[in-house]
mmCIF file of C-alpha atoms and ligand atoms in Angstrom:
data_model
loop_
_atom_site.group_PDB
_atom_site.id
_atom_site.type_symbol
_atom_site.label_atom_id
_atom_site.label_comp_id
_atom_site.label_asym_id
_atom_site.label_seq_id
_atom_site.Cartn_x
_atom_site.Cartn_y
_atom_site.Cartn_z
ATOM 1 C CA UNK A 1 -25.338 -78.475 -36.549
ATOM 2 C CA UNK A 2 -23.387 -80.117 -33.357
ATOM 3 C CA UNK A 3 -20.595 -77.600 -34.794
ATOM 4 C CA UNK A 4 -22.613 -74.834 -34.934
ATOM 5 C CA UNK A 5 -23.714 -75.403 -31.178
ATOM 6 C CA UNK A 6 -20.155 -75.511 -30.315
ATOM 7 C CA UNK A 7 -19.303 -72.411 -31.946
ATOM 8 C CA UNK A 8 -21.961 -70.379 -30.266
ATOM 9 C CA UNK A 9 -21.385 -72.459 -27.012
ATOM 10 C CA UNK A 10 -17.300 -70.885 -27.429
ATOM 11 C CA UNK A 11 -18.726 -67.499 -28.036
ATOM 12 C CA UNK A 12 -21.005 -67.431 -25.290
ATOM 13 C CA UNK A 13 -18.756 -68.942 -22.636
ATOM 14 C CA UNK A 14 -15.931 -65.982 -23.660
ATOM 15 C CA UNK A 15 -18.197 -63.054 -23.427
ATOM 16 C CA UNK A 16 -19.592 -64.684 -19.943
ATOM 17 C CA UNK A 17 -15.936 -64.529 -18.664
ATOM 18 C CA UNK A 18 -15.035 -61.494 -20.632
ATOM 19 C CA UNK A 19 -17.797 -59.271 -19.047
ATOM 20 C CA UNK A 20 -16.672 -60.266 -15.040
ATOM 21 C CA UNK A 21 -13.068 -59.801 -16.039
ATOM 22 C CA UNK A 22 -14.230 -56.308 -17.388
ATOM 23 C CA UNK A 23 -16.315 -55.467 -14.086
ATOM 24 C CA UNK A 24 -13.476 -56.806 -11.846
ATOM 25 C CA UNK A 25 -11.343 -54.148 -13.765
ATOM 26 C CA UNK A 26 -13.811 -50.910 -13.263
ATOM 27 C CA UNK A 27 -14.177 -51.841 -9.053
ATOM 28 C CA UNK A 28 -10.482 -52.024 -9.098
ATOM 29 C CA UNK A 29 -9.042 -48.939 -10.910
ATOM 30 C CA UNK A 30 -11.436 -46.428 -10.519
ATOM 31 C CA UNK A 31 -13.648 -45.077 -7.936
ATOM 32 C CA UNK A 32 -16.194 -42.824 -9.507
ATOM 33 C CA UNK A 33 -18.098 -39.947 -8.006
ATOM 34 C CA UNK A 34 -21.354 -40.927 -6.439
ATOM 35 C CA UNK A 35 -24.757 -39.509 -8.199
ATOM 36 C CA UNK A 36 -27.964 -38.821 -5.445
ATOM 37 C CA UNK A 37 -30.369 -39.592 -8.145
ATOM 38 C CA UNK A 38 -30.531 -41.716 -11.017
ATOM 39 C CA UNK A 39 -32.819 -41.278 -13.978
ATOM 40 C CA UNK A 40 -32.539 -44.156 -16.326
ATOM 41 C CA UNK A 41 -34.858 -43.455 -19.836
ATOM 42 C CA UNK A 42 -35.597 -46.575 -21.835
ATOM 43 C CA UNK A 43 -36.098 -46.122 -25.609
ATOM 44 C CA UNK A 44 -37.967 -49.610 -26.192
ATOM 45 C CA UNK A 45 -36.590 -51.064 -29.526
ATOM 46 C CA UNK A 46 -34.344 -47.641 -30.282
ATOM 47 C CA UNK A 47 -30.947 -49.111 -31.928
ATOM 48 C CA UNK A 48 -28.674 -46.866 -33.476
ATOM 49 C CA UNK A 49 -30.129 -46.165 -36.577
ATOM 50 C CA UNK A 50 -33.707 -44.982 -34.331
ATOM 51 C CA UNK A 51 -30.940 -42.408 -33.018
ATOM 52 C CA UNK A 52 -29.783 -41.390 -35.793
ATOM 53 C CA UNK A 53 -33.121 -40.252 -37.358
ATOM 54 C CA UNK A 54 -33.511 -37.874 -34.199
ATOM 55 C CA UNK A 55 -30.713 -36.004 -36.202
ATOM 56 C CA UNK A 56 -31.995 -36.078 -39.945
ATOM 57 C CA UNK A 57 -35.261 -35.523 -38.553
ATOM 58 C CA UNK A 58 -35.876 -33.129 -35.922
ATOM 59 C CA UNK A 59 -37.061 -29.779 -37.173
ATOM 60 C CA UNK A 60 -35.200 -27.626 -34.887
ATOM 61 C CA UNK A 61 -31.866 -27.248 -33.176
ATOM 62 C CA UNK A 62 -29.545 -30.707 -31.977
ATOM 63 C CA UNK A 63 -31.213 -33.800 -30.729
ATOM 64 C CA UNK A 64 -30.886 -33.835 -26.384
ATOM 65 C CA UNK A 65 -28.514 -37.383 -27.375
ATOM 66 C CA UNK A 66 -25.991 -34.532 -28.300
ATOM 67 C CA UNK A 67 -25.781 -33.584 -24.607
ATOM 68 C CA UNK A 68 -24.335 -36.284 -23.087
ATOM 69 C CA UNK A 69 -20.329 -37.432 -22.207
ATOM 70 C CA UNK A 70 -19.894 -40.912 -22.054
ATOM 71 C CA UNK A 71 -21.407 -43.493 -25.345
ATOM 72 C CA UNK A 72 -21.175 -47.250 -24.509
ATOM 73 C CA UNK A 73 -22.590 -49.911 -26.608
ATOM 74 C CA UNK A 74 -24.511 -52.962 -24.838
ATOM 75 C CA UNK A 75 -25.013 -56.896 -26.000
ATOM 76 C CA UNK A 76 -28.516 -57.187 -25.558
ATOM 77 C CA UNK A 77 -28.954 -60.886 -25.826
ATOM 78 C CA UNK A 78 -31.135 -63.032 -23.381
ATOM 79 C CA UNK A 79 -30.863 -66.302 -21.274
ATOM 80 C CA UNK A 80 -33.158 -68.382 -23.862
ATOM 81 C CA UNK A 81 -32.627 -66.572 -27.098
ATOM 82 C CA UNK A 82 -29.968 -64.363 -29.156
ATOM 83 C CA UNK A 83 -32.779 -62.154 -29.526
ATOM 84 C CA UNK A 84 -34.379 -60.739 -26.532
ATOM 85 C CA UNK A 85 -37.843 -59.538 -25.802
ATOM 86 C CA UNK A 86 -38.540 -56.710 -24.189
ATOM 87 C CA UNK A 87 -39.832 -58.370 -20.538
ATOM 88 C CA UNK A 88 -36.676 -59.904 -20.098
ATOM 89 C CA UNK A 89 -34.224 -56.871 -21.693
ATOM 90 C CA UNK A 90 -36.205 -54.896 -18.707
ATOM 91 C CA UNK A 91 -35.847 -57.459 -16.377
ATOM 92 C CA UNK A 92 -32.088 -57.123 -16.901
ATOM 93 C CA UNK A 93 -32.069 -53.613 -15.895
ATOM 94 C CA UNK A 94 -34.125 -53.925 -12.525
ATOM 95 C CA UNK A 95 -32.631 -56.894 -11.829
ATOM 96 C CA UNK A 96 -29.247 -57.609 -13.239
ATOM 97 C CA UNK A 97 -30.065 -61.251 -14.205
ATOM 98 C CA UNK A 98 -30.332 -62.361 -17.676
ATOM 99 C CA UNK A 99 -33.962 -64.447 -18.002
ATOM 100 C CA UNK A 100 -35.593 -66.555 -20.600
ATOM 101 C CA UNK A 101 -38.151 -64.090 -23.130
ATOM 102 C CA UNK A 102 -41.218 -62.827 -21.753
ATOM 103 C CA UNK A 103 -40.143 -63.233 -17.877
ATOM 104 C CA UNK A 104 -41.277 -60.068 -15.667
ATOM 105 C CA UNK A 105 -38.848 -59.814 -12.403
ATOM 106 C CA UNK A 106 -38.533 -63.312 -12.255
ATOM 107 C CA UNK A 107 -34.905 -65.413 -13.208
ATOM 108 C CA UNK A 108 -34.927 -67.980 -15.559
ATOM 109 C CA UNK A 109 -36.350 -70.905 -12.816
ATOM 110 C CA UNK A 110 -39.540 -68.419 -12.344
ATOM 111 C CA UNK A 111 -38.444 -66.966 -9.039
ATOM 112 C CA UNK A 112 -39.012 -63.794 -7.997
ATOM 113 C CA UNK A 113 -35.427 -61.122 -8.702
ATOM 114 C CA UNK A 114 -35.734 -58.269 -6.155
ATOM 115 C CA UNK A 115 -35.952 -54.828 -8.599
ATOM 116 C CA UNK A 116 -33.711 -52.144 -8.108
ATOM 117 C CA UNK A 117 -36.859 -50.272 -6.809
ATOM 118 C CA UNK A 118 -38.032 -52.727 -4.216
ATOM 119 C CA UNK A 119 -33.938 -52.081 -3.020
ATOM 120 C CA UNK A 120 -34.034 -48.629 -3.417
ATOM 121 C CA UNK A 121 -37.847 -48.014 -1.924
ATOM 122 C CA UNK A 122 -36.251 -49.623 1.665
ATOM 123 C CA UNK A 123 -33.637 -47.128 1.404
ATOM 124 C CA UNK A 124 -35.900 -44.602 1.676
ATOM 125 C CA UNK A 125 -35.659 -43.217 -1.812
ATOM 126 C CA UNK A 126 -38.335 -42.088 -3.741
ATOM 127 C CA UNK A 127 -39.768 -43.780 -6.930
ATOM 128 C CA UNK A 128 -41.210 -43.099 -10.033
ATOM 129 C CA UNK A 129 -42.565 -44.822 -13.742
ATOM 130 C CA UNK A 130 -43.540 -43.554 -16.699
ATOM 131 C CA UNK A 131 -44.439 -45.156 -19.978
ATOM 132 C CA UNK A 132 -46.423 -44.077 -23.396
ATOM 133 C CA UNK A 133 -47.693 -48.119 -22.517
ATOM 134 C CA UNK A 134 -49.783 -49.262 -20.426
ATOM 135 C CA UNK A 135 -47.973 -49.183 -16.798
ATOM 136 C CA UNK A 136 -48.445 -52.983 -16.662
ATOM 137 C CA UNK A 137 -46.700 -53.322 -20.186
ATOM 138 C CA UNK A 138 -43.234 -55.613 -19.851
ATOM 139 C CA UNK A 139 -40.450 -53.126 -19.793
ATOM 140 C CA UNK A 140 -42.455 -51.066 -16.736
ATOM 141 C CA UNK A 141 -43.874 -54.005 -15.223
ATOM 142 C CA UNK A 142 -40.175 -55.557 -15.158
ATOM 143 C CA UNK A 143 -39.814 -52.498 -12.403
ATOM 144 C CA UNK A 144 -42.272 -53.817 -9.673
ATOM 145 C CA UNK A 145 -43.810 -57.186 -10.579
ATOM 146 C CA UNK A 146 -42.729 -60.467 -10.762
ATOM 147 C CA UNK A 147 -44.386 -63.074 -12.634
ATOM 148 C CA UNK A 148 -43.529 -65.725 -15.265
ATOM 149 C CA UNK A 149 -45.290 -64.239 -18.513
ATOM 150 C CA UNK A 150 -45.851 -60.798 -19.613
ATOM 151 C CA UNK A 151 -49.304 -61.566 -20.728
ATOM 152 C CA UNK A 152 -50.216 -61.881 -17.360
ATOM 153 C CA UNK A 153 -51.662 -58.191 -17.219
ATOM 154 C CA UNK A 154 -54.231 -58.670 -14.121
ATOM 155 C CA UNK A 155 -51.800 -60.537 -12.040
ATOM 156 C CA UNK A 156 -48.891 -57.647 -12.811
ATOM 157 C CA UNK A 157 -52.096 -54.969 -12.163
ATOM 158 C CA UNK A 158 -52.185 -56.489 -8.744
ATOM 159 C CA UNK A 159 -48.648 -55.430 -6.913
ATOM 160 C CA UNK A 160 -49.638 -51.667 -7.745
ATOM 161 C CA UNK A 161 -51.195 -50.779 -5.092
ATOM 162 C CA UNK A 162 -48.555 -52.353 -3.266
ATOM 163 C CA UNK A 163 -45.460 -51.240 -5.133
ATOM 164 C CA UNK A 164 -44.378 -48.477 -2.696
ATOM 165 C CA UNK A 165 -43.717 -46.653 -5.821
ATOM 166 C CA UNK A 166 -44.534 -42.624 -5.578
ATOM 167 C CA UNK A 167 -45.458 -41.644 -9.363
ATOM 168 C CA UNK A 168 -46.947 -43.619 -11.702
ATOM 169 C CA UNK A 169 -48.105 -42.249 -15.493
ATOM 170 C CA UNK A 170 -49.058 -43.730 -18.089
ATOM 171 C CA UNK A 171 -51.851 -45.771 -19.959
ATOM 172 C CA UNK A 172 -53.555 -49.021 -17.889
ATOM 173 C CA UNK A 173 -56.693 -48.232 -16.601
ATOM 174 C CA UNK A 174 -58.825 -51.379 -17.483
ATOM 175 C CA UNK A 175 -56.766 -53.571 -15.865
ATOM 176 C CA UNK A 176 -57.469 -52.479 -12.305
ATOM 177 C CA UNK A 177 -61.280 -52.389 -12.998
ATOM 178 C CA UNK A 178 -62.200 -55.054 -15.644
ATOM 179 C CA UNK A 179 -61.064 -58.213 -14.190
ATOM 180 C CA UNK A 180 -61.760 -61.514 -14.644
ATOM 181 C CA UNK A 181 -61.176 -61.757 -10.393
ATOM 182 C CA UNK A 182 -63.914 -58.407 -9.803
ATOM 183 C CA UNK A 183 -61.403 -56.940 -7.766
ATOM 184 C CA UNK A 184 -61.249 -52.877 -8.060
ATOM 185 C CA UNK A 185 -57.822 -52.282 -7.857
ATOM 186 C CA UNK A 186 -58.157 -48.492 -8.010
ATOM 187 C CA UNK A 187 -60.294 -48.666 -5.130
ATOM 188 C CA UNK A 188 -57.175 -51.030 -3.289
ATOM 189 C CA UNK A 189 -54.397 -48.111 -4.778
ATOM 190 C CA UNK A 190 -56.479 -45.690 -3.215
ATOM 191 C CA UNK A 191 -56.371 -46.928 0.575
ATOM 192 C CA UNK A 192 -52.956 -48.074 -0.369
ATOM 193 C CA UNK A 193 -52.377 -44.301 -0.401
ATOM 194 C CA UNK A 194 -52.270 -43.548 -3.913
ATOM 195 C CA UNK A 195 -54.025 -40.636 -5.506
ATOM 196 C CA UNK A 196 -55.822 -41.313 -8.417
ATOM 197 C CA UNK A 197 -55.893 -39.374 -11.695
ATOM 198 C CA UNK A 198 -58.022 -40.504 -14.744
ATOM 199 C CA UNK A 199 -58.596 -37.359 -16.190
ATOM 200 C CA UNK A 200 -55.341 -35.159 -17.605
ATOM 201 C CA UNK A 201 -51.974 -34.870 -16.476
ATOM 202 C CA UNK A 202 -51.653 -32.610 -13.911
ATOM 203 C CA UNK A 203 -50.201 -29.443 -13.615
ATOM 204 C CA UNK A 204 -49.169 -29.566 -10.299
ATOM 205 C CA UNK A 205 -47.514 -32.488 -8.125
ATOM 206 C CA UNK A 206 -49.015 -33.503 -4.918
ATOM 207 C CA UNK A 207 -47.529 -34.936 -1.367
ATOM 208 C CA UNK A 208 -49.305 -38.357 -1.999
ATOM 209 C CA UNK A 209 -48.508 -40.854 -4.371
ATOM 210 C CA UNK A 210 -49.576 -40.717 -7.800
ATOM 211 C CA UNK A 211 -51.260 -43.267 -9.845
ATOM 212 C CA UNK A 212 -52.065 -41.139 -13.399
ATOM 213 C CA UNK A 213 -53.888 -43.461 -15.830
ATOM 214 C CA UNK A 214 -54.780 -41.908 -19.042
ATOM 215 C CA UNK A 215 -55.868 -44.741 -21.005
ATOM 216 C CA UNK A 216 -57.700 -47.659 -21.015
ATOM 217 C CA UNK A 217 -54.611 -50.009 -22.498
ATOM 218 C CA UNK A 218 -51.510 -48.284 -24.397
ATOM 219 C CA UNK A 219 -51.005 -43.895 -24.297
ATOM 220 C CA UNK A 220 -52.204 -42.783 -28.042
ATOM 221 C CA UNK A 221 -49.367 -42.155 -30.466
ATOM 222 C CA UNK A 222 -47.914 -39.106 -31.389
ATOM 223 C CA UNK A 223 -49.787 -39.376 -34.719
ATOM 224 C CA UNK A 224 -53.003 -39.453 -32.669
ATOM 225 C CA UNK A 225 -52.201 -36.637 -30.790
ATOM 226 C CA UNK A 226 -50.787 -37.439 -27.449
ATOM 227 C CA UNK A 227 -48.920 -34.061 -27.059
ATOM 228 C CA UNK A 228 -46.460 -33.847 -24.772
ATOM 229 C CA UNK A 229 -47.565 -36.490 -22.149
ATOM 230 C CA UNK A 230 -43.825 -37.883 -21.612
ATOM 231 C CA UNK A 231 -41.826 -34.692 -21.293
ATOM 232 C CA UNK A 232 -44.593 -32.978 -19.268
ATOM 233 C CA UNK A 233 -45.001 -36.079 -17.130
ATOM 234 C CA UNK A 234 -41.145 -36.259 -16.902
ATOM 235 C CA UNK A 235 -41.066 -32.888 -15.332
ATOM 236 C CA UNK A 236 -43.919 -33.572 -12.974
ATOM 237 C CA UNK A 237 -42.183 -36.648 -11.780
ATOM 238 C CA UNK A 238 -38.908 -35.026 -11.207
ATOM 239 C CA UNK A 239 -40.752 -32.071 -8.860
ATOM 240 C CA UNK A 240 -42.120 -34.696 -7.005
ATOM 241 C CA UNK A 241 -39.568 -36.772 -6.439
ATOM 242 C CA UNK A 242 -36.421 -34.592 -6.390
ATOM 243 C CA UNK A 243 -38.273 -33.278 -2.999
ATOM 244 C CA UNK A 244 -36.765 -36.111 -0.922
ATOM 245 C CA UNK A 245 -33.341 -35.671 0.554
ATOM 246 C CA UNK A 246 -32.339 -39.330 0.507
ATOM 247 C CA UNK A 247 -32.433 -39.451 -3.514
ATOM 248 C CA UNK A 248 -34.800 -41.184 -6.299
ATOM 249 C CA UNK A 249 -34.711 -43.219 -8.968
ATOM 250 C CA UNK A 250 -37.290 -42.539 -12.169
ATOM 251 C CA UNK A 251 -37.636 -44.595 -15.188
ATOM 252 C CA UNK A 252 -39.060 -43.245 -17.978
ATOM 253 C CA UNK A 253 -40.246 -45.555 -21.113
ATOM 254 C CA UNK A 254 -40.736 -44.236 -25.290
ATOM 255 C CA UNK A 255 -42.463 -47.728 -25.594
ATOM 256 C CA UNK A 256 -43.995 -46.945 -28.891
ATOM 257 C CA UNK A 257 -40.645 -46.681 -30.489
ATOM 258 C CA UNK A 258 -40.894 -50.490 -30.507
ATOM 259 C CA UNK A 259 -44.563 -50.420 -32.033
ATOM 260 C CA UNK A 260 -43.647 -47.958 -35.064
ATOM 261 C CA UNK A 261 -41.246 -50.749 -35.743
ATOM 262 C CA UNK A 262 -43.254 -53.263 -35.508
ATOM 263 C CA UNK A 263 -45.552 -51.578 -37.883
ATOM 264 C CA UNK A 264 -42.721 -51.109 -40.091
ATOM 265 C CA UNK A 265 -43.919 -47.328 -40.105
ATOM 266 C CA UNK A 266 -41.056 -44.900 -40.389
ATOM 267 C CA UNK A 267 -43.322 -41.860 -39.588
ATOM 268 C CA UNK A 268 -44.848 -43.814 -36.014
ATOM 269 C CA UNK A 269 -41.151 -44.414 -34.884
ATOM 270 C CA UNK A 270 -39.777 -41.363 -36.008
ATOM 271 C CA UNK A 271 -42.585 -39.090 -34.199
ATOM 272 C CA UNK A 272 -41.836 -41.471 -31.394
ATOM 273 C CA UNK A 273 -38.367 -41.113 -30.861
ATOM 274 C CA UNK A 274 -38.509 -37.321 -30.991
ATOM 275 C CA UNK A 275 -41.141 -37.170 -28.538
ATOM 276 C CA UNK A 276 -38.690 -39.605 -26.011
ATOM 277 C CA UNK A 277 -35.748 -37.204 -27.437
ATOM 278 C CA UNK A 278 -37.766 -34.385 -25.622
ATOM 279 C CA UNK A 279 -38.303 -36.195 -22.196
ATOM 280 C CA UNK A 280 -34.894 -36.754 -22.379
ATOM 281 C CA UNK A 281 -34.022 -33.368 -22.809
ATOM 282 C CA UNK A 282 -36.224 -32.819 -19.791
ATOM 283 C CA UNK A 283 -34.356 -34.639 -17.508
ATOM 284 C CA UNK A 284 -30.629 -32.989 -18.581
ATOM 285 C CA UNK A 285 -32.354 -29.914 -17.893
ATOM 286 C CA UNK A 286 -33.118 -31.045 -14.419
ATOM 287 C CA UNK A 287 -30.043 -33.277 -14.006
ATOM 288 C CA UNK A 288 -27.802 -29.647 -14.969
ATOM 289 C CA UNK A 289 -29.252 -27.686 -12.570
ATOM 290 C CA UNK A 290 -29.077 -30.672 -9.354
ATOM 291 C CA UNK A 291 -25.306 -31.665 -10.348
ATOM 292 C CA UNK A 292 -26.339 -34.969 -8.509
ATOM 293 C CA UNK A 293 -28.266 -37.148 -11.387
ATOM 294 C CA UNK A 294 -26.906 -39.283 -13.121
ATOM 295 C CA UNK A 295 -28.646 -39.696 -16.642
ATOM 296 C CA UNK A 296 -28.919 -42.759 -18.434
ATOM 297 C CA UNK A 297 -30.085 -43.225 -21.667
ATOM 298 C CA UNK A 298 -30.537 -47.045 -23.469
ATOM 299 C CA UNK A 299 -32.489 -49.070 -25.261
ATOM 300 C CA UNK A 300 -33.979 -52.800 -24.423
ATOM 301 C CA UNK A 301 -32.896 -53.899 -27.887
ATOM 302 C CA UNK A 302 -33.332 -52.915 -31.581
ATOM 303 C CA UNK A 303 -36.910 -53.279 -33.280
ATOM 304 C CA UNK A 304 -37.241 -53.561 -37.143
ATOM 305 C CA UNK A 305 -34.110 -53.801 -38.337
ATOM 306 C CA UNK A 306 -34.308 -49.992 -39.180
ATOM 307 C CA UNK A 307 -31.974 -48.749 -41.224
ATOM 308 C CA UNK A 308 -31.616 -44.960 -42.943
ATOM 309 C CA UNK A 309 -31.000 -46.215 -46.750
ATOM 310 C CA UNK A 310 -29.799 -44.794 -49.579
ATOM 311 C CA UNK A 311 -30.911 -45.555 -52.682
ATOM 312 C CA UNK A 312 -29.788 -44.048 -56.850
ATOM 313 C CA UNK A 313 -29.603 -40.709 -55.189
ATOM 314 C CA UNK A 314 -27.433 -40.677 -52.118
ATOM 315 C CA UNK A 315 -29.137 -37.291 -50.755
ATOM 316 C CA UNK A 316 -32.216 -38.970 -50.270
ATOM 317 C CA UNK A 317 -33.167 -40.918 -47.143
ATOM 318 C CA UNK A 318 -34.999 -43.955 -47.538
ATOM 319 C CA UNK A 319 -36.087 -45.620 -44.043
ATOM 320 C CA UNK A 320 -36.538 -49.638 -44.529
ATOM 321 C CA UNK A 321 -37.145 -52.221 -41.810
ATOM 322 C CA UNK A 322 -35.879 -55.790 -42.145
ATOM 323 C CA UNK A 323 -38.085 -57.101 -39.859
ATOM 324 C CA UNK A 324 -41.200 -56.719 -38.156
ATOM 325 C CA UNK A 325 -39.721 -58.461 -34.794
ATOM 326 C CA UNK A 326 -36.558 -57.542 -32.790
ATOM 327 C CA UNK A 327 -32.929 -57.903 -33.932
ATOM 328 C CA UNK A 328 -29.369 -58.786 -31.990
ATOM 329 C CA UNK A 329 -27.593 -55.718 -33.127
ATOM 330 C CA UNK A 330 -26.118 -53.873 -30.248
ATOM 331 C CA UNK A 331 -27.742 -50.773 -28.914
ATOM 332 C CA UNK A 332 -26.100 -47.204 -27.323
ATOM 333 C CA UNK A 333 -26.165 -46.390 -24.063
ATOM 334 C CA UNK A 334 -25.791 -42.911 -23.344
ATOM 335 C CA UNK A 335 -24.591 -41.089 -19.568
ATOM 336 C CA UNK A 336 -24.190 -38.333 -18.081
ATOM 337 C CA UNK A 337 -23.582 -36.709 -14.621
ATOM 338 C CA UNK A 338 -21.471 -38.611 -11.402
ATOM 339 C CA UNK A 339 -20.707 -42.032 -12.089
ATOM 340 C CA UNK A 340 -20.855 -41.970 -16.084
ATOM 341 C CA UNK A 341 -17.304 -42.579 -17.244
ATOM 342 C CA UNK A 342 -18.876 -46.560 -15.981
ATOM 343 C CA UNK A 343 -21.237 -46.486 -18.654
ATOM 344 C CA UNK A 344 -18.287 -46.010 -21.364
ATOM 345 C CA UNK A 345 -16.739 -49.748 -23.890
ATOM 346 C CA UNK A 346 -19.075 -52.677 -24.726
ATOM 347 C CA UNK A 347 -20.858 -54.911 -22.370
ATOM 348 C CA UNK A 348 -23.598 -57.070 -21.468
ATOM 349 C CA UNK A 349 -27.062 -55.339 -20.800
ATOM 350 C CA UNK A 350 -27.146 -56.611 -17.410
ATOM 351 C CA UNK A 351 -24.268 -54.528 -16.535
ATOM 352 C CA UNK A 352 -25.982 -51.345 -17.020
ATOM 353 C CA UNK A 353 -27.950 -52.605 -13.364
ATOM 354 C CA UNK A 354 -24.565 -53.862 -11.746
ATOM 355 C CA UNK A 355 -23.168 -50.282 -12.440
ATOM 356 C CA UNK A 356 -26.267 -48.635 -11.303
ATOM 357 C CA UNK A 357 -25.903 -50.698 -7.898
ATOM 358 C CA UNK A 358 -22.286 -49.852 -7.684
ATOM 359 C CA UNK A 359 -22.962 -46.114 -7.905
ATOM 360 C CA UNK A 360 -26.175 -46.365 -5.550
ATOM 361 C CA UNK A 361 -23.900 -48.782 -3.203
ATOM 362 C CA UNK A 362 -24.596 -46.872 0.474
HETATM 363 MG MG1 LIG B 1 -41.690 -51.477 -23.681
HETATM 364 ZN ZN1 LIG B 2 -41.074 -55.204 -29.361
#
């Protein structure tokens, strides 16, 4: 046992000085173009095999993954556990510090992390979330709150309204109205400035900011006919936002990747991860067209332990899980536009918001 903790003690303590020797490297030797805008799409629990079934799967034409230039592969461990969860494999990527499982924008002591959006919002840039979750689920609430467990689903509710962020969509609702504390949050979003939209997603952007809640908790799956809520809200989110001159950053979330591996339901995650294969195909449209959006494309970690088996005949697919939790195996990470060649080799998750910062760097 003492041997084993010395092993993994060795192991960690290399890759610790292995990843600043590798990020001392990329600041020295190369000096990338700068993107305006950075769209970073989170496939919750999408490893590589999730990826793969985009391309034995989809009905029609190349998944969007073909699209894109530079493939890295990140080490998505966290600061208590060799498996992470997803609250603290999103806090990584607003923050850029590695925290104990189920922390939201707080570091491993319990204190508040600045996000990437509370930097970015006093820049002046505009902001935007979108998840098939509930908005106050961990990898968006990782975004804008900050507080020690992800259960904590009234107390993340509560810095909405006072977020700053422009476009919100996504699932949520009884959180700002059912409380234990009677507070009506939608009422507080709405003299925060936020318009509020409870009905359908609409067609048509507007000059306030958006809070679009759908659902009650979690977006319906695919198999239950959400339609094209993420693409569509995607696009909405990009007309609003690409309207400010100064730049934005979006984040858009295929949470129920995660939950159709959970279930150990190929058909859930499959339908899932085509549906986030079309948002992402969404924003390369837009990203083509601008020339100054950087794409990014990654995953929080691997859930199920999916894999694409064979079995006697070798021209069959046979999805199997290994797990109904999370597993350590590396996941891709996928970029495209100024500033992607960074986003190329292996590395620790928390890197992907170090580069970010570098390429957002005023
Ligand atoms: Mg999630
Ligand atoms: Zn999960």
């Amino acid at each position: 046992m003492k041997h084993l903790v010395k092993i993994l003690f060795l192991v960690f303590a290399s890759t610790f000085f292995y990843s600043c020797g590798s990020s001392q490297k990329a600041t020295e030797f190369t000096t990338p173009n700068k993107p305006k805008n950075i769209i970073l799409l989170i496939g919750d629990g999408m490893g590589l095999s999730q990826v793969s079934s985009a391309y034995f799967y989809k009905r029609e034409g190349n998944p969007n993954f073909d699209r894109f230039t530079t493939i890295g592969l990140s080490k998505t461990s966290s600061a208590s556990d060799l498996i992470t969860d997803s609250a603290a494999g999103a806090t990584v990527f607003s923050t850029g510090v590695k925290t104990y499982n189920n922390a939201i924008g707080v570091a491993v002591d319990s204190t508040p992390v600045p996000t990437i959006m509370e930097h970015l919002i006093q820049r002046n840039y505009s902001t935007g979330i979108i998840a098939t979750s509930s908005i106050q689920h961990a990898t968006p609430a990782s975004f804008y709150a900050h507080v020690k467990h992800r259960n904590m689903y009234e107390d993340i509710t509560e810095f909405i309204p006072y977020s700053g962020i422009d476009f919100f969509a996504g699932g949520g609702l009884k959180f700002f109205t059912n409380r234990e504390d009677g507070r009506n949050l939608l009422d507080e979003s709405a003299t925060a400035g936020y318009k509020i939209i409870t009905d359908f997603l609409p067609s048509e952007t507007s000059s306030e900011k958006e809070l679009i809640l759908l659902a009650e908790d979690g977006m319906p799956k695919m198999q239950e006919g959400r339609g094209d809520f993420l693409p569509r809200a995607t696009q909405l989110a990009l007309d609003k936002l690409s309207r400010n001159k100064d730049g934005f950053f979006l984040v858009v979330e295929g949470s129920q990747i995660d939950w159709g591996g959970h279930a150990n339901d190929a058909p859930y995650l499959i339908l899932e991860l085509l549906d986030f294969d079309e948002a992402v195909g969404v924003a390369l449209d837009f990203a083509e067209q601008n020339g100054e959006t950087l794409v990014i494309v990654t995953a929080d970690h691997e859930t199920g332990g999916f894999t694409l088996a064979g079995n006697d005949n070798y021209n069959d697919l046979n999805p199997v899980f290994s797990t109904t939790g999370h597993s350590a195996t590396m996941v891709p990470v996928f970029a495209i536009g100024p500033g992607a060649e960074l986003f190329g080799g292996i590395y620790e998750n928390n890197e992907i918001y170090h580069k970010m910062m570098q390429l957002l760097a005023p």
